[in-house]
mmCIF file of C-alpha atoms in Angstrom:
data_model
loop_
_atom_site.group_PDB
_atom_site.id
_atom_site.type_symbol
_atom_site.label_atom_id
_atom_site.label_comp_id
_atom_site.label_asym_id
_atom_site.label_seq_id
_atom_site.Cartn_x
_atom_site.Cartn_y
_atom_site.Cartn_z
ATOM 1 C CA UNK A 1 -25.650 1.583 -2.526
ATOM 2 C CA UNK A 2 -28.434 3.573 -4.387
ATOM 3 C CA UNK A 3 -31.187 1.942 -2.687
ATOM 4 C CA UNK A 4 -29.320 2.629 0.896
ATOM 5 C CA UNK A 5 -28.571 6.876 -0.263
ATOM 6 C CA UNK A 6 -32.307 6.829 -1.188
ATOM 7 C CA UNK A 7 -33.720 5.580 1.958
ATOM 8 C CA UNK A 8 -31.235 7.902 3.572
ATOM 9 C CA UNK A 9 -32.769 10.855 1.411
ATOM 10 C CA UNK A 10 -35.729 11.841 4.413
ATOM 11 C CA UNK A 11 -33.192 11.935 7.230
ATOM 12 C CA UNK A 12 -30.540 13.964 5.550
ATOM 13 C CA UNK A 13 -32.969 16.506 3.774
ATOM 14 C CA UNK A 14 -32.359 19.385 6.013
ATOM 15 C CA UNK A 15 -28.817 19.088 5.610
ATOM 16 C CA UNK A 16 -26.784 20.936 3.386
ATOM 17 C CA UNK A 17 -23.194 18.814 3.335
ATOM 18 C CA UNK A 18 -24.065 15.151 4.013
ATOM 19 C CA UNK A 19 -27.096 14.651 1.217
ATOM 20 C CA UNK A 20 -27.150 11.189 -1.407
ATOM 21 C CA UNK A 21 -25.611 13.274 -3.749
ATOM 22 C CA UNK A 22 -22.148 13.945 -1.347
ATOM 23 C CA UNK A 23 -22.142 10.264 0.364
ATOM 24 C CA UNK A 24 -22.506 9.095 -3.274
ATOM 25 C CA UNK A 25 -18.964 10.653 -3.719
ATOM 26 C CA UNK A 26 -17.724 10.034 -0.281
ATOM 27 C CA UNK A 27 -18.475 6.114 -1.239
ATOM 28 C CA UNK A 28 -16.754 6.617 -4.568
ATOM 29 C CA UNK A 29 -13.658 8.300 -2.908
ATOM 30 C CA UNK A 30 -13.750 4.985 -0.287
ATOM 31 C CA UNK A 31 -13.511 2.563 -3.161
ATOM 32 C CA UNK A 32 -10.867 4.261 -5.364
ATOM 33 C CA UNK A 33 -8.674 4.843 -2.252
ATOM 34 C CA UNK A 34 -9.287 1.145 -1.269
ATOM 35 C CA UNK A 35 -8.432 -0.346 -4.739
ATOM 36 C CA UNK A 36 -4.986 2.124 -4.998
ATOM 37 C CA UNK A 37 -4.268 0.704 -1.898
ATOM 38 C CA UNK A 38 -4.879 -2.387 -2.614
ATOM 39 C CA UNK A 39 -3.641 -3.046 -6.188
ATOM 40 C CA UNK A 40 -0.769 -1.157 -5.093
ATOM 41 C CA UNK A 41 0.107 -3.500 -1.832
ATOM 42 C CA UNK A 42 -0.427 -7.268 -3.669
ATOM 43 C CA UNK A 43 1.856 -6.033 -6.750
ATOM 44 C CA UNK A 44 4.504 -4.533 -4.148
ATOM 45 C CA UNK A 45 4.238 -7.926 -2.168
ATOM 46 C CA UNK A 46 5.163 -9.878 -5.191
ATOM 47 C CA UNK A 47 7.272 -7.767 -6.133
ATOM 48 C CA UNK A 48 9.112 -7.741 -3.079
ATOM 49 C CA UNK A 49 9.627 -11.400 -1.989
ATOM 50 C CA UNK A 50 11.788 -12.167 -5.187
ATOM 51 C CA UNK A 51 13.930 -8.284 -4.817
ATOM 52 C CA UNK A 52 14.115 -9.703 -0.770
ATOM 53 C CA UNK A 53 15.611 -13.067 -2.010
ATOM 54 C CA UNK A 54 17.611 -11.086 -3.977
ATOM 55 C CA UNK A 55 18.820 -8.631 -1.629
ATOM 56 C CA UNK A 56 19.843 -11.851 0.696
ATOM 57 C CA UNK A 57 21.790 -13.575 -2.203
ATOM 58 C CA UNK A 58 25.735 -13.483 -1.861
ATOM 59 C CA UNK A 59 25.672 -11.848 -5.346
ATOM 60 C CA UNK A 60 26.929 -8.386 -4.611
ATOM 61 C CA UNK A 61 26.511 -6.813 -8.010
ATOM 62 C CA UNK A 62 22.989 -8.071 -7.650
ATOM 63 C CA UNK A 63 22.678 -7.490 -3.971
ATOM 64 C CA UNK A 64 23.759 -3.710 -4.043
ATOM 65 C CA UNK A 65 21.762 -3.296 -7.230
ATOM 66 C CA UNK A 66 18.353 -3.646 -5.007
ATOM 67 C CA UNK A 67 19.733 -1.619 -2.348
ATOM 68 C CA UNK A 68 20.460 1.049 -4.738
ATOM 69 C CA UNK A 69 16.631 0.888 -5.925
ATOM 70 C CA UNK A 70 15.353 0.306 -2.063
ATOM 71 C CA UNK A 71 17.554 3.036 -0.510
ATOM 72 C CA UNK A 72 16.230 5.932 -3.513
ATOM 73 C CA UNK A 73 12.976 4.876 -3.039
ATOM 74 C CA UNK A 74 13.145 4.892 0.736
ATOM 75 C CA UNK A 75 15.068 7.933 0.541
ATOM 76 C CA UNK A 76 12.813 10.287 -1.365
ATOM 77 C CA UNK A 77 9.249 11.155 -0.580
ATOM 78 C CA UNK A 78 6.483 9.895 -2.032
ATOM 79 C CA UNK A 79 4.947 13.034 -3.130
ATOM 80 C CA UNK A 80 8.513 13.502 -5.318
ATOM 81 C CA UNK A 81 7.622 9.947 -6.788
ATOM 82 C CA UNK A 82 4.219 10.670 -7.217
ATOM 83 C CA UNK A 83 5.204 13.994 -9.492
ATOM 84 C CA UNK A 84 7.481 12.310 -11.081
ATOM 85 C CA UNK A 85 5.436 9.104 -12.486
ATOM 86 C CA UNK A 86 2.828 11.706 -13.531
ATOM 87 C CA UNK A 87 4.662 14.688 -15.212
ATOM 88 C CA UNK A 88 7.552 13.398 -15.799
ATOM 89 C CA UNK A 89 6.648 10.155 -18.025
ATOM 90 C CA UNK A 90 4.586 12.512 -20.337
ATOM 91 C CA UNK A 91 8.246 13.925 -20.905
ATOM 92 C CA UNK A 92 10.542 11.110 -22.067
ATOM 93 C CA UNK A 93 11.163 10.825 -25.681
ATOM 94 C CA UNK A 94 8.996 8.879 -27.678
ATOM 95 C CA UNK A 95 6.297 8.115 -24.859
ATOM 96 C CA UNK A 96 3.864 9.949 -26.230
ATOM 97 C CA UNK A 97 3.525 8.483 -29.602
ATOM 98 C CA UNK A 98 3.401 4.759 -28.008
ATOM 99 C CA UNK A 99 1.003 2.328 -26.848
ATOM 100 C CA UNK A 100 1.332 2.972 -23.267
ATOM 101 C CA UNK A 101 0.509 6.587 -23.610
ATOM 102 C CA UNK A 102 -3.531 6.093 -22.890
ATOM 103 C CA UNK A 103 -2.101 4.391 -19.825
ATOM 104 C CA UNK A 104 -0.086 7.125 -18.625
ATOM 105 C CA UNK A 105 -2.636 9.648 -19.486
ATOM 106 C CA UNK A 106 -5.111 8.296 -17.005
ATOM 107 C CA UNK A 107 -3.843 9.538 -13.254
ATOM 108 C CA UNK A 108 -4.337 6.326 -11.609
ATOM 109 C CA UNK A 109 -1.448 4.440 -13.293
ATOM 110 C CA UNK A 110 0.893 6.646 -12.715
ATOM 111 C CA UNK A 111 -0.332 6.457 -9.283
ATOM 112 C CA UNK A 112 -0.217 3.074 -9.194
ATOM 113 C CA UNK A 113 2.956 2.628 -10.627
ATOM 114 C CA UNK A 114 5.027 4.986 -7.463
ATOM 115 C CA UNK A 115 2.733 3.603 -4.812
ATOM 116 C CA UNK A 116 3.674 0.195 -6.425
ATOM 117 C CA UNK A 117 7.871 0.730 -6.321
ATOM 118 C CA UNK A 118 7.115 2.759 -3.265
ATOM 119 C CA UNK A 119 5.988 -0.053 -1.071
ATOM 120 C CA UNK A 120 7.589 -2.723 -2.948
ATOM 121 C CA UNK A 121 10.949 -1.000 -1.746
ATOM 122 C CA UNK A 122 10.433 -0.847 1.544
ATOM 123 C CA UNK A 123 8.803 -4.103 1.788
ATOM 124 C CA UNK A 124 12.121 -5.794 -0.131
ATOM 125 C CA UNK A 125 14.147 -4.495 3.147
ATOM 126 C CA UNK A 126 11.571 -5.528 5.604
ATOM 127 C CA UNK A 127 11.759 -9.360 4.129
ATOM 128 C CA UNK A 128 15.239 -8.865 3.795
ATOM 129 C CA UNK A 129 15.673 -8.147 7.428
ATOM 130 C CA UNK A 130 13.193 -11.158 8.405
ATOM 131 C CA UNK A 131 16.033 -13.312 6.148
ATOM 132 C CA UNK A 132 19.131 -12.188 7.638
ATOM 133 C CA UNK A 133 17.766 -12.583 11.655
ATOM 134 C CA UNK A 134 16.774 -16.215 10.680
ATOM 135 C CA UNK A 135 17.844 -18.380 13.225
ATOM 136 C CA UNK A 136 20.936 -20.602 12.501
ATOM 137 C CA UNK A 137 19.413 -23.736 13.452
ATOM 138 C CA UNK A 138 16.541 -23.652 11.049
ATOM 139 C CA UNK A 139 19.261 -23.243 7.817
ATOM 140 C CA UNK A 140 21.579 -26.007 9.440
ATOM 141 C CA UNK A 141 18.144 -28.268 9.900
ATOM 142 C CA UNK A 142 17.491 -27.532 6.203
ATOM 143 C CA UNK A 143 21.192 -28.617 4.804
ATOM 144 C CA UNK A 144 21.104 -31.274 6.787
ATOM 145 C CA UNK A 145 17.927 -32.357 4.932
ATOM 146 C CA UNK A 146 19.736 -32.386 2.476
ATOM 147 C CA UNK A 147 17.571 -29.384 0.366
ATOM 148 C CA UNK A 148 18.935 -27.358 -2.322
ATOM 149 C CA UNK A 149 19.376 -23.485 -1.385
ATOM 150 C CA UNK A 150 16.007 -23.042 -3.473
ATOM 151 C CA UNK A 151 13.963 -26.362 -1.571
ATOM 152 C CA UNK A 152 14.936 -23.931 1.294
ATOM 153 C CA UNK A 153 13.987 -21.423 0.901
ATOM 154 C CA UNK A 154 10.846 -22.462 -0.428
ATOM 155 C CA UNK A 155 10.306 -24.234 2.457
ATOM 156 C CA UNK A 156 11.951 -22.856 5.080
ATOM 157 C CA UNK A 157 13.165 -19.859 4.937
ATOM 158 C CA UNK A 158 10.509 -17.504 3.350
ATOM 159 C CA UNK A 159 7.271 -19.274 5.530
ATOM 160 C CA UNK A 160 9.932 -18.382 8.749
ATOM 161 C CA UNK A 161 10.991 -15.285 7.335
ATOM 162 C CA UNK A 162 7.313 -14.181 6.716
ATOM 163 C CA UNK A 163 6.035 -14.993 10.056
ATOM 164 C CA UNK A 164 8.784 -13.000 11.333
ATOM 165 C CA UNK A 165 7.863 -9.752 8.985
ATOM 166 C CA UNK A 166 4.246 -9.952 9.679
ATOM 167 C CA UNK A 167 4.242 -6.834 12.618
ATOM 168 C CA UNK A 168 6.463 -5.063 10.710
ATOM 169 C CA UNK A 169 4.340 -5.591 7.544
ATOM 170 C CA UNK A 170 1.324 -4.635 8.749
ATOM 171 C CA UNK A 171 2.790 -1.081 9.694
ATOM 172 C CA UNK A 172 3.632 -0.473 6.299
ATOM 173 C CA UNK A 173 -0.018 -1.373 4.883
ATOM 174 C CA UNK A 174 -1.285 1.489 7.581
ATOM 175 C CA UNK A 175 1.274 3.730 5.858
ATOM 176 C CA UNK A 176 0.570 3.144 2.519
ATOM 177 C CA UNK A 177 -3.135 3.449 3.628
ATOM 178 C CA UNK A 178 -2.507 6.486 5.238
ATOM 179 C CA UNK A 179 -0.261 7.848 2.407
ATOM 180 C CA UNK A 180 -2.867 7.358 -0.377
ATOM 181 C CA UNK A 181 -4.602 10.600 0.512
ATOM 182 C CA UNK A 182 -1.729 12.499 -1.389
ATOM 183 C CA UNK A 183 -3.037 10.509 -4.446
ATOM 184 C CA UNK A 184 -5.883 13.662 -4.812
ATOM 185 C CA UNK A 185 -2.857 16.247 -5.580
ATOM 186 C CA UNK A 186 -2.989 13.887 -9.560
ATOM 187 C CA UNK A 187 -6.591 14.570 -9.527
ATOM 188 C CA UNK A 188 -7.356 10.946 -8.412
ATOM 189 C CA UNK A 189 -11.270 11.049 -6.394
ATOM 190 C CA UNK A 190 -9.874 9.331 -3.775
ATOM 191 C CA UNK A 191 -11.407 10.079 -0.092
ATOM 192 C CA UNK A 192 -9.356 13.155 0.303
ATOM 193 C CA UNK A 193 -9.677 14.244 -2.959
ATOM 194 C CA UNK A 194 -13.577 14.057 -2.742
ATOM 195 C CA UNK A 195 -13.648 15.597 0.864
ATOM 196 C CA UNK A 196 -11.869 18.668 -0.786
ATOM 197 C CA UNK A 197 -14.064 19.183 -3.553
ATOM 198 C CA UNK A 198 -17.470 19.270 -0.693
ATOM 199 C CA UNK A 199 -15.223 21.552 1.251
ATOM 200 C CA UNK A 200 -14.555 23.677 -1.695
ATOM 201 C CA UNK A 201 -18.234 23.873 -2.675
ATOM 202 C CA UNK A 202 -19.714 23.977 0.879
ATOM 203 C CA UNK A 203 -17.115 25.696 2.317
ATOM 204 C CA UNK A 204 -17.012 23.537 5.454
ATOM 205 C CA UNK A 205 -13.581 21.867 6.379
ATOM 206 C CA UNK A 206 -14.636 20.631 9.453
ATOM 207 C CA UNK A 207 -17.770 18.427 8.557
ATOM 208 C CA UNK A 208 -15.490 17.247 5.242
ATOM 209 C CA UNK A 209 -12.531 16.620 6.556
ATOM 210 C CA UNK A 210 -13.473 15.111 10.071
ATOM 211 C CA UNK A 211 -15.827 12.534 8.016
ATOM 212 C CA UNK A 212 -12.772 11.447 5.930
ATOM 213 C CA UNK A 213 -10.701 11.269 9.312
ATOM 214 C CA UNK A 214 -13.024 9.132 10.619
ATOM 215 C CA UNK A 215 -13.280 6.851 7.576
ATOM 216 C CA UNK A 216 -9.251 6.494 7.386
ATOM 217 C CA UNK A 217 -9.826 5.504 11.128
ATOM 218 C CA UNK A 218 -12.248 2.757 10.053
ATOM 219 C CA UNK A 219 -10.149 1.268 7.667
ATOM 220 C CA UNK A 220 -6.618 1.295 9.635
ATOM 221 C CA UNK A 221 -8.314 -0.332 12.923
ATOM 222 C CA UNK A 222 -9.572 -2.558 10.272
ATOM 223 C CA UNK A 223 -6.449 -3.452 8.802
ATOM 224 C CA UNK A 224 -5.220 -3.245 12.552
ATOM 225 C CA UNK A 225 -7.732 -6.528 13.347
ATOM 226 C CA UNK A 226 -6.982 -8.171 10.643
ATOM 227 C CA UNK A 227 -3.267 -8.366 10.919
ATOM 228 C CA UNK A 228 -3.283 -8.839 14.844
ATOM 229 C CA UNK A 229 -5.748 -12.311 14.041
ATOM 230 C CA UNK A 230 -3.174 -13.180 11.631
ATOM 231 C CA UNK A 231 -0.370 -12.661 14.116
ATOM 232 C CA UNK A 232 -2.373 -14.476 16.802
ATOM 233 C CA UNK A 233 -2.639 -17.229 13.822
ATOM 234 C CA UNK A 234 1.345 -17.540 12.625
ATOM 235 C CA UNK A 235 3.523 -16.577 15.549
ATOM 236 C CA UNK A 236 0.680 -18.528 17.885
ATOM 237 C CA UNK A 237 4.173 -21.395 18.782
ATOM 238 C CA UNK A 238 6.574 -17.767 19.301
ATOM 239 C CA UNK A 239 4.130 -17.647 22.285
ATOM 240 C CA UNK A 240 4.973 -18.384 25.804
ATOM 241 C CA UNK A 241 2.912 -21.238 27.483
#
């Protein structure tokens, strides 16, 4: 990357916003936003399958316990969450004084932590949904297998259910995407975050901004390519011939 800026330095010496120096911290802001989202998204997924099973199970104490969890965090905004995991841990008895204190400190696990439930909530009730419109014929198939309800679900149900959630997962890995930018208000140098410290010092929201725009745009369309190859992949036999 230093090699690229520097062979970059001749063209962009008569300009006073885009110079090494500010695509240095544009780049920076691109790779912390990526590795929030990221991080943020695999934890969520695996969170999520086992809170979906869950969800799905005719358990109702633990049933309506996950719905209690999904329907806060789906209920609140993530800005609220955000807050919360980084001024409000500081405040609970005894956190200060223990080991996870350096962790909590640092913005980015705090971060972490509400993007993680965040997306891990409404992830549980996309999977969950994917479960519960599961054709009859593929459970009566499996029974008549003879599997046990966890053979099935290993094997059936979760690869079907899946498949099924894949459109609807994809939309929420643009959103959290998209809803990473509000990671800056924690002082995290994510892309927005850096884009309003260049428009602070250059005073120039349009050039800033409009750059960031235009890298969130890269990323969703390529998250959008990504998922719609997978989709072409997995639901290929949904297809009509």
């Amino acid at each position: 990357m230093q090699e690229l800026l520097q062979s970059l330095a001749p063209w962009l010496s008569d300009n006073a916003i885009f110079t090494p120096s500010t695509l240095a911290q544009y780049w920076d802001g691109f790779v912390n936003t990526v590795q929030l989202v990221f991080i943020s998204l695999v934890l969520g997924l695996f969170l999520a399958v086992p809170l979906s099973i869950g969800r799905a199970s005719p358990s109702r104490i633990l049933s309506r316990s996950i719905w209690v969890y999904t329907w806060v965090f789906r209920g609140t905004p993530l800005l609220i969450q955000l807050y919360i995991a980084y001024y409000g841990l500081a405040f609970i008895p005894g956190v200060q004084g223990s080991i996870v204190w350096p962790l909590i400190k640092d913005p980015l696990y705090p971060a972490l932590l509400a993007f993680l439930l965040n997306t891990a909530a409404y992830t549980t009730e996309i999977f969950y949904g994917a479960i519960k419109a599961m054709p009859r014929g593929e459970l009566e198939a499996a029974r008549a297998y003879g599997m046990s309800p966890m053979l099935a679900y290993r094997r059936i149900i979760l690869p079907s259910a899946l498949r099924r959630a894949l459109p609807a997962y994809g939309n929420e890995v643009i959103f959290m995407l998209h809803a990473s930018a509000i990671a800056s208000v924690v002082t995290i140098a994510d892309l927005t975050g850096v884009a309003y410290n260049i428009y602070s010092r250059y005073y120039a929201p349009f050039s800033a901004f409009i750059f960031v725009a235009l890298c969130y745009m890269v990323l969703s369309f390529s998250i959008q390519g990504v998922f719609r190859l997978l989709e072409k992949r997995m639901l290929a036999h949904l297809r009509p011939r």
